[in-house]
Short mmCIF file of C-alpha atoms in Angstrom, two decimals:
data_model
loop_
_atom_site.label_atom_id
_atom_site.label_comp_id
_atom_site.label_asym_id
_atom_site.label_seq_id
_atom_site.Cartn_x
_atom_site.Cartn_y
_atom_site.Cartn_z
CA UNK A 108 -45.18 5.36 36.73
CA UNK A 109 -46.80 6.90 39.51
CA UNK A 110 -45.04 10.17 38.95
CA UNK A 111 -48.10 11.53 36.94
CA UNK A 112 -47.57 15.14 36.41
CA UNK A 113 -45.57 15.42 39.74
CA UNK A 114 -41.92 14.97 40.10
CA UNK A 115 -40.83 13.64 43.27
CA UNK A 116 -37.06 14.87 43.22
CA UNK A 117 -36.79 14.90 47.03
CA UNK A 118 -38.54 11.53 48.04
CA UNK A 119 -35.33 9.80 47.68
CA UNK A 120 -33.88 11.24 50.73
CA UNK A 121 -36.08 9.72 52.62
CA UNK A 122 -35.05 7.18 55.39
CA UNK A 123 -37.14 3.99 56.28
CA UNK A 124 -36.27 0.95 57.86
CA UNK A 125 -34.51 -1.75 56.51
CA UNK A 126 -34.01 -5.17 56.97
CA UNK A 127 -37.48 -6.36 57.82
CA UNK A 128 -38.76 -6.41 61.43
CA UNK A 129 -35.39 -6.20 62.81
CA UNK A 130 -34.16 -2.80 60.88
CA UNK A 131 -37.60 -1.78 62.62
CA UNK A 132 -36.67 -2.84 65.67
CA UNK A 133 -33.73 -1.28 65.51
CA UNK A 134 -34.49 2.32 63.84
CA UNK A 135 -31.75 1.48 61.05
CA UNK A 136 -31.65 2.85 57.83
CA UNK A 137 -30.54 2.85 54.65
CA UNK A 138 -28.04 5.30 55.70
CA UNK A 139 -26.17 3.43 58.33
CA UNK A 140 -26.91 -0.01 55.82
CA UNK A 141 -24.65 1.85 53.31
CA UNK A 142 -22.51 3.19 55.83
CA UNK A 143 -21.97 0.11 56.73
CA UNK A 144 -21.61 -1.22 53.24
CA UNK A 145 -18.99 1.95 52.21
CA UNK A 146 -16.69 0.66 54.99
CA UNK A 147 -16.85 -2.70 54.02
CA UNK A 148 -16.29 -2.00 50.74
CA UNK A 149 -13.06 -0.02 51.53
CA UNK A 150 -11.55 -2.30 53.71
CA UNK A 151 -12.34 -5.19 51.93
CA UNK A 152 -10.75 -3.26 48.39
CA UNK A 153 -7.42 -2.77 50.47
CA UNK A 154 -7.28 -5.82 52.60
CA UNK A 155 -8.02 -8.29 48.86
CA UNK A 156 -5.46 -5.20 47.30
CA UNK A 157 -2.59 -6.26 49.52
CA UNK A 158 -2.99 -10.05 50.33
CA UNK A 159 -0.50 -11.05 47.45
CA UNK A 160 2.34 -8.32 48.74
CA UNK A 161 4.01 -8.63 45.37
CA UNK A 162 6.95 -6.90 44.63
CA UNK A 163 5.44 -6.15 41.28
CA UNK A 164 2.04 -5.33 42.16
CA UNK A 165 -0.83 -6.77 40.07
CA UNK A 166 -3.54 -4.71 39.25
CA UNK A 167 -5.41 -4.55 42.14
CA UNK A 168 -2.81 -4.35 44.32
CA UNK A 169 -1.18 -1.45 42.55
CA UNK A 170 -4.67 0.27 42.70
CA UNK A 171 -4.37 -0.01 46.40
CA UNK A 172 -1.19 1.38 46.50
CA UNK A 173 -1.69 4.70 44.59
CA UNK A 174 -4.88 5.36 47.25
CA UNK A 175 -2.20 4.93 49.69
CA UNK A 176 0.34 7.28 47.96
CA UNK A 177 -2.09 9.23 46.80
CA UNK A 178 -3.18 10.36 50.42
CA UNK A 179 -0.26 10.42 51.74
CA UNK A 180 1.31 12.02 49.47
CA UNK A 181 -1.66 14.79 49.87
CA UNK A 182 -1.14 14.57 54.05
CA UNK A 183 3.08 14.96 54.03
CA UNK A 184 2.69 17.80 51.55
CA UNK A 185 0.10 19.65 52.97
CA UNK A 186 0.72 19.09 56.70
CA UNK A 187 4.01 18.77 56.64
CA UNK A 188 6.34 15.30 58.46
CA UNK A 189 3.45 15.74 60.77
CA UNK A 190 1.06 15.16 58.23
CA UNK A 191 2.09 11.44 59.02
CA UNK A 192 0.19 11.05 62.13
CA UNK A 193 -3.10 12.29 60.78
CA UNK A 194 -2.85 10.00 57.44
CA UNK A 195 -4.75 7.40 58.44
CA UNK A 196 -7.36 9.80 59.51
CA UNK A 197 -7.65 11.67 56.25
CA UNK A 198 -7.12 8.51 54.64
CA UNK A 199 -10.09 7.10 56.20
CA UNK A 200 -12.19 10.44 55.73
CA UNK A 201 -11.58 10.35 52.09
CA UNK A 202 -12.75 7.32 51.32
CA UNK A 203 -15.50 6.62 53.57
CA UNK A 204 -16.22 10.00 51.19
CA UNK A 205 -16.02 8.68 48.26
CA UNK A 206 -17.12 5.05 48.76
CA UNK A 207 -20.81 6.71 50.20
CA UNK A 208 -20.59 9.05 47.07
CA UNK A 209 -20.32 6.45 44.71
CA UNK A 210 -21.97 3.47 46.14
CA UNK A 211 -25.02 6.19 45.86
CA UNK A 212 -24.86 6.46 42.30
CA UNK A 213 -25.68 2.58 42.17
CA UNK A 214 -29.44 1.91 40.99
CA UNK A 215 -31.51 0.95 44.49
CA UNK A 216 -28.69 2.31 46.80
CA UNK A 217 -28.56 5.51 48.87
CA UNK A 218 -26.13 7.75 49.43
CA UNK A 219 -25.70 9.10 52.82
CA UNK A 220 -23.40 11.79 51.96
CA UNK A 221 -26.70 13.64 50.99
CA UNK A 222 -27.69 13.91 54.44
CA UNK A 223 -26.63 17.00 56.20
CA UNK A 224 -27.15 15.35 59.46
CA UNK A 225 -23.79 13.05 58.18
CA UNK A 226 -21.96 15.58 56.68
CA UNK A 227 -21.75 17.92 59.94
CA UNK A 228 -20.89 15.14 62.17
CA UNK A 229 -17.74 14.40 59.76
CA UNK A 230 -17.00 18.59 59.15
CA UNK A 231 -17.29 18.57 62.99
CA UNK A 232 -15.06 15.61 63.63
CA UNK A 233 -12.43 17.54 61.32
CA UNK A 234 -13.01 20.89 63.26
CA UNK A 235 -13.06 19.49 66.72
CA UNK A 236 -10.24 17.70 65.84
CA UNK A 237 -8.03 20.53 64.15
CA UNK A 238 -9.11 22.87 67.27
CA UNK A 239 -8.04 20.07 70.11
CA UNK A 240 -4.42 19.85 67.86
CA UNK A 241 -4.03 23.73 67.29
CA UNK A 242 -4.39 24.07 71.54
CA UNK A 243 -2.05 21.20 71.92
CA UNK A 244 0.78 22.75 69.41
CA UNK A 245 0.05 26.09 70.40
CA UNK A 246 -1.50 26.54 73.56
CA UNK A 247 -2.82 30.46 74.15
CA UNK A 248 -0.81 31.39 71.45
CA UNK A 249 -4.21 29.92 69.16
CA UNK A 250 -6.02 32.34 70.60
CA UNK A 251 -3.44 35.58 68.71
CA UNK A 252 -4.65 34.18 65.50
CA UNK A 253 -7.76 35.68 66.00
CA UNK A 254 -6.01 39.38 65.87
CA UNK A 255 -4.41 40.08 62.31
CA UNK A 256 -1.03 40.83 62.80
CA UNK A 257 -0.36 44.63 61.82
CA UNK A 258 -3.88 45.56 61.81
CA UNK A 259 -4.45 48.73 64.37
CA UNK A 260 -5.31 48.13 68.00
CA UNK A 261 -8.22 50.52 67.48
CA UNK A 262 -10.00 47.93 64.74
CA UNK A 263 -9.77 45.14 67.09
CA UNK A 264 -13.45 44.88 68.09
CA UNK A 265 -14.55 44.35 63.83
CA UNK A 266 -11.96 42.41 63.17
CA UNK A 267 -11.98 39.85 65.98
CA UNK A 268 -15.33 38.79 65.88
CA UNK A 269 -14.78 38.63 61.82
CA UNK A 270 -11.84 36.12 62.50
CA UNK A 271 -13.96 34.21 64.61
CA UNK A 272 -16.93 34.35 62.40
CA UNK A 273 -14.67 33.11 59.52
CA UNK A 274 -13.10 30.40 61.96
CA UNK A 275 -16.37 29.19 62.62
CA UNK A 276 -17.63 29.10 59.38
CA UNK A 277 -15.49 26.66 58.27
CA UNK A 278 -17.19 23.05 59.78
CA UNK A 279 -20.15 25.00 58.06
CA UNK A 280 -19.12 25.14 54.56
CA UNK A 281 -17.21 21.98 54.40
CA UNK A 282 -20.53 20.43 55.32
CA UNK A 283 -22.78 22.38 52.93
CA UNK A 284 -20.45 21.68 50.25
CA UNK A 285 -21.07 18.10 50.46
CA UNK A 286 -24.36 17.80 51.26
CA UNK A 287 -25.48 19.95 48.66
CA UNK A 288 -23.49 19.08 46.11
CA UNK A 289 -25.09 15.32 46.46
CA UNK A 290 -28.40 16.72 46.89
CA UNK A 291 -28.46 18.81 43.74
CA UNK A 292 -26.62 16.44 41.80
CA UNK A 293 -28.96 13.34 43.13
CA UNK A 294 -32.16 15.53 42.24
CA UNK A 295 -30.83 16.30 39.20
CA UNK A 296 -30.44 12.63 38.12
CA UNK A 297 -34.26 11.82 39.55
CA UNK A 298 -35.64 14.76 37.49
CA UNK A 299 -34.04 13.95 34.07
CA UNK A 300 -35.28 10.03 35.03
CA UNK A 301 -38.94 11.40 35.73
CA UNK A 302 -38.74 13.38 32.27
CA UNK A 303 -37.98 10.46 30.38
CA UNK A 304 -41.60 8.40 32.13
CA UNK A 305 -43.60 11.40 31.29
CA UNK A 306 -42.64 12.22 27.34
CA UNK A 307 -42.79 8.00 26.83
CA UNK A 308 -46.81 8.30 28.34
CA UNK A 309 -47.10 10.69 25.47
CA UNK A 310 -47.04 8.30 22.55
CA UNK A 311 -45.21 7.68 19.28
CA UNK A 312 -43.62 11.38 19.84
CA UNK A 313 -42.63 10.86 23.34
CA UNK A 314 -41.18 7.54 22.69
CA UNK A 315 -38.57 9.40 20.36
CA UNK A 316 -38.36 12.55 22.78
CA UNK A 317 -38.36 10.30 25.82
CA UNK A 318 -34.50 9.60 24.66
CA UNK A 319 -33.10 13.34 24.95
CA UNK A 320 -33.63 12.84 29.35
CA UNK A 321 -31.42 9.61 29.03
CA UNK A 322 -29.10 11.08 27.37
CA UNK A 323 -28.76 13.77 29.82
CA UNK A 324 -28.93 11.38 32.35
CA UNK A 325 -25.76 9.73 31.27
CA UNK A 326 -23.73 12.34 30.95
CA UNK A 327 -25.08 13.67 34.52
CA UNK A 328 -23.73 10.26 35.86
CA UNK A 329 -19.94 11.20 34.44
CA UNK A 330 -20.65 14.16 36.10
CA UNK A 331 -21.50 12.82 39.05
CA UNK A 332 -18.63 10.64 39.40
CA UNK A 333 -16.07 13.63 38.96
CA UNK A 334 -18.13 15.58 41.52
CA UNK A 335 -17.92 12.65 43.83
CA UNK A 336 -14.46 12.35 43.80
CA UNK A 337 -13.80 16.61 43.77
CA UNK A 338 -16.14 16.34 46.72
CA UNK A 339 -14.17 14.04 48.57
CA UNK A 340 -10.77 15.56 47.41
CA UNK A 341 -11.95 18.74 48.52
CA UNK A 342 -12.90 17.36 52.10
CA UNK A 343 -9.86 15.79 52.35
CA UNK A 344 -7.18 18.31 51.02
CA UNK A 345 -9.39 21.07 53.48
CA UNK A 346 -8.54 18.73 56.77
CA UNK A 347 -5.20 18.77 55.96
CA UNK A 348 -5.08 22.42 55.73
CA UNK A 349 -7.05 22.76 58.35
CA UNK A 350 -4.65 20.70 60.04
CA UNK A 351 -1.52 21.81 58.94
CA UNK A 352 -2.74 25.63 60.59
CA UNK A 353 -3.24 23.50 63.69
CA UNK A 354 0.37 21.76 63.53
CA UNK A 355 2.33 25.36 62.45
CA UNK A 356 3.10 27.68 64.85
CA UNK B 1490 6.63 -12.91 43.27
CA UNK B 1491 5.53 -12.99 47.23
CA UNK B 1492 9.01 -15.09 47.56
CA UNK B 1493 11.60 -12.88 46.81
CA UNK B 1494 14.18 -12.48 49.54
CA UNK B 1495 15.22 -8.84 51.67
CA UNK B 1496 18.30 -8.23 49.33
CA UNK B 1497 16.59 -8.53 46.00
CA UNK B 1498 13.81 -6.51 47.33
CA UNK B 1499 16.22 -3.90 48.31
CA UNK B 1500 18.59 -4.31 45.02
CA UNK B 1501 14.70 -4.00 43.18
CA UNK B 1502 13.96 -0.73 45.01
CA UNK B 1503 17.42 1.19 44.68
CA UNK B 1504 17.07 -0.04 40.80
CA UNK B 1505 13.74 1.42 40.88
CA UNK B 1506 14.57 4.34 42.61
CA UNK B 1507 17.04 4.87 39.79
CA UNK B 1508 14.61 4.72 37.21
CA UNK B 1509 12.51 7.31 38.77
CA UNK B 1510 15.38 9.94 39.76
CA UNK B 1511 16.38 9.76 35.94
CA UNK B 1512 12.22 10.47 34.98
CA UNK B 1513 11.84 12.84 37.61
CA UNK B 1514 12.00 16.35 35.90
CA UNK B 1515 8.61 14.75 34.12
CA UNK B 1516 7.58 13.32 36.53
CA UNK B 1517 7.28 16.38 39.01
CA UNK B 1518 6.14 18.77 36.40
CA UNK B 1519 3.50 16.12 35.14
CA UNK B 1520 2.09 15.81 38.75
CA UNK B 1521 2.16 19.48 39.88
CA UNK B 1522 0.72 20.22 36.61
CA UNK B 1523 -2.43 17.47 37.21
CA UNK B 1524 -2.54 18.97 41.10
CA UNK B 1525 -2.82 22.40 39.68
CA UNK B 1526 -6.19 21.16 37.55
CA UNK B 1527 -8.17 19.42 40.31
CA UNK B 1528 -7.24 21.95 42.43
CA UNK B 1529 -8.46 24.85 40.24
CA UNK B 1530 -11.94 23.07 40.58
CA UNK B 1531 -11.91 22.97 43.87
CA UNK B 1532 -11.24 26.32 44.58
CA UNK B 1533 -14.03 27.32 42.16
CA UNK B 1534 -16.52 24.82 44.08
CA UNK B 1535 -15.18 25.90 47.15
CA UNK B 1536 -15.80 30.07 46.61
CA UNK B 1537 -19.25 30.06 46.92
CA UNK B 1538 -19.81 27.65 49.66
CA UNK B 1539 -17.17 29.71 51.82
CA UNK B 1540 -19.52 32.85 51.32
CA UNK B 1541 -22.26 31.54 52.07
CA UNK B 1542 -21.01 29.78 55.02
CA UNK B 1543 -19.80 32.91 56.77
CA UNK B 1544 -23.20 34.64 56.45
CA UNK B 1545 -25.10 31.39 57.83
CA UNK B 1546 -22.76 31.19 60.80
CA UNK B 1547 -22.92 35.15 61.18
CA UNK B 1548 -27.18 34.66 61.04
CA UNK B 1549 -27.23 32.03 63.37
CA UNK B 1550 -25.36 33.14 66.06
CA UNK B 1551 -26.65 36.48 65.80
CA UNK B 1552 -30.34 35.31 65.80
CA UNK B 1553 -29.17 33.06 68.82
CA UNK B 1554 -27.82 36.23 70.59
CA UNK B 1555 -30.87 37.84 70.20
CA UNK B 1556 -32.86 34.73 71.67
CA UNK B 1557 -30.74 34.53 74.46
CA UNK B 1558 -30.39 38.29 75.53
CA UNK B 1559 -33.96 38.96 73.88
CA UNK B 1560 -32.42 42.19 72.02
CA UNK B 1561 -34.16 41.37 68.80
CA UNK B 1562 -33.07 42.70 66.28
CA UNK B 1563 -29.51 44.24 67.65
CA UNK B 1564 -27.56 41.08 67.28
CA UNK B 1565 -29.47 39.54 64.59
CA UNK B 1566 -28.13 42.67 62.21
CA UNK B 1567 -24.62 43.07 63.62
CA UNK B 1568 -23.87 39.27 62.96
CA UNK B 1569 -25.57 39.29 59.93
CA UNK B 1570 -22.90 42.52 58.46
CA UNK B 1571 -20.16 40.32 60.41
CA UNK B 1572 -20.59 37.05 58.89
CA UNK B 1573 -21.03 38.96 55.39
CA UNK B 1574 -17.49 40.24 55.84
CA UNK B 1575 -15.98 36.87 57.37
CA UNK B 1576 -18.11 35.27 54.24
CA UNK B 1577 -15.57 37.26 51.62
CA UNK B 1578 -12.36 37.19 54.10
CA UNK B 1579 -12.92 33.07 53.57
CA UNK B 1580 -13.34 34.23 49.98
CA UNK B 1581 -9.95 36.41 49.52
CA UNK B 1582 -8.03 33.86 51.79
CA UNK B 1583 -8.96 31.72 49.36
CA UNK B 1584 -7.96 33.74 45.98
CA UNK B 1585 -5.57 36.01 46.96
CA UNK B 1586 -2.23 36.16 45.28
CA UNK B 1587 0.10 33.14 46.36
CA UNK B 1588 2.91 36.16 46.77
CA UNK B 1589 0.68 37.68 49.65
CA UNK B 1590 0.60 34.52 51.44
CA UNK B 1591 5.04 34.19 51.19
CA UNK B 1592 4.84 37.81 52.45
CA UNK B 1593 3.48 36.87 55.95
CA UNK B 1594 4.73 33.64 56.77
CA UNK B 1595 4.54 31.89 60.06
CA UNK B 1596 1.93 33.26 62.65
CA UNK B 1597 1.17 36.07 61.24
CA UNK B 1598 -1.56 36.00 58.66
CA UNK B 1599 -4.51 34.91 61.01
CA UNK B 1600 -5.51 31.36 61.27
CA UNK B 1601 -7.03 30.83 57.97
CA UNK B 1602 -3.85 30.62 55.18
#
């Protein structure tokens, strides 16, 4: 009720301590708490998934086994029989992804996805990681990428630094994406909330208006839980690309 | 159902195998159909971002260039007309024709396919 006239859309994002005196003590966060909780949350999901290792799977279990298939499935195509060594990664990638997405939809909860400071240390991991494979599959011949093959000698000096400039651009917009599709979708979600509190302080008329923001606000969550999983599709099927480049010679 | 022994398992999985080979011409166009939806969306998500990215980079390093060498504004501008033109490369790479990408296989089409 405190919103008044003002909409706070952006307070959300804001980090504080957890856990009493000893999240203080320790500078932790809700974002490494859910973190924390995302990781959990998928391991726990496969390892409870898999513990009856039916032949038939139960439900559950055959959940758990179309996220497997469904990754690998998305690695082998994509990458190629190389694509097996770097499933677990994107596996792991996806739906630490996906888990933080979602687990920040929950009422109370945070989701750390919306942090850019997150985001570029995973688009980084992918980049630093697709960079150290294309060296170790390639060796100097990485570095002819960077010259379009065809293209005249002359244009060299444009288009190199334009193949690097689009090379390096990449860690950047897979972390944008992310983070600002979270952001926008998150603010969204605390703007339609805030409109529903200030039409119901109006009265009798706002009481009946008040309901037009919540159902908005409904239909933004199904929204939000397709851009969640796009979001984390989108990271993942753009590592194995990213990879695949790295792996092909 | 944990009990079963190897040889029913594997009689289970040729049998299932079976199954699948005989609904696989559905079965293949029913998944590349759903793969082409989601990843229609993500291409359309992904356009703008990859613009956008390619001018931020092409900013950055240009205004760090600048801060470095102090030649404001040389580097700031060439960067920022660089990263423009990477930002739409990312873009084309990313819509062109599928038949210009079988064209150039291999090495030969830069590193971003």
């Amino acid at each position: 009720m405190a919103a008044g006239s003002t909409i706070d859309a952006l307070g959300q994002f804001e980090l504080h301590p957890v856990l009493g005196g000893l999240g203080e003590a320790l500078r932790f966060s809700q974002s490494p708490l859910m973190m924390i909780v995302a990781s959990v949350a998928v391991l726990a999901f496969l390892y409870v998934g898999m513990r009856p290792k039916a032949v038939v799977p139960g439900r559950l279990q055959a959940a758990a086994e179309i996220c497997y298939d469904f990754i690998h499935n998305m690695a082998v195509d994509t990458i190629g029989p190389e694509g097996r060594a770097f499933f677990p990664f994107v596996f792991t990638l996806f739906f630490f992804i996906l888990a933080g997405n979602y687990l920040g939809l929950l009422p109370f909860s945070f989701a750390f996805t919306s942090h850019v400071a997150v985001t570029v240390a995973l688009a980084l991991m992918v980049f630093v990681l697709s960079v150290i494979v294309s060296l170790k599959a390639q060796g100097a011949k990485f570095f002819a990428h960077f010259m379009p093959a065809g293209a005249p000698v002359a244009l060299a000096p444009l288009l190199v630094p334009i193949e690097i400039l689009s090379f390096l651009s990449r860690p950047v917009s897979l972390s944008i994406r992310l983070f600002a599709n979270m952001v926008a979708g998150h603010v969204m979600l605390e703007m339609f909330a805030a409109f529903t509190i200030m039409l119901a302080g109006l009265g009798l008329i706002g009481d009946a208006l008040a309901v037009g923001p919540v159902v908005i606000n409904v239909a933004l969550m199904a929204l939000e839980l397709l851009v969640g999983a796009l979001q984390a599709y989108v990271f993942a099927i753009l590592t194995c690309i990213y990879l695949r480049e790295a792996v092909a010679h | 159902m944990g009990k079963e022994t190897d040889s029913s398992r594997q009689t289970f999985d040729r049998r299932l195998k079976q199954a699948m080979d005989r609904n696989n011409p559905d079965r293949a166009a029913e998944a590349a159909l759903q793969g082409s939806d989601i990843t229609t969306v993500g291409t359309v998500l992904r356009a703008g971002t990859e613009m956008v990215a390619g001018l931020a980079v092409g900013v950055a390093m240009g205004w760090g260039l600048d801060r470095w060498l102090g030649c404001r504004p040389v580097f700031l501008i060439l960067f920022s007309l660089l990263g423009g033109a990477a930002g739409v490369l990312n873009v084309w790479r990313l819509v062109r024709p599928q038949d210009a990408l079988e064209d150039k296989p291999g090495p030969h089409a830069g590193p971003e396919r």
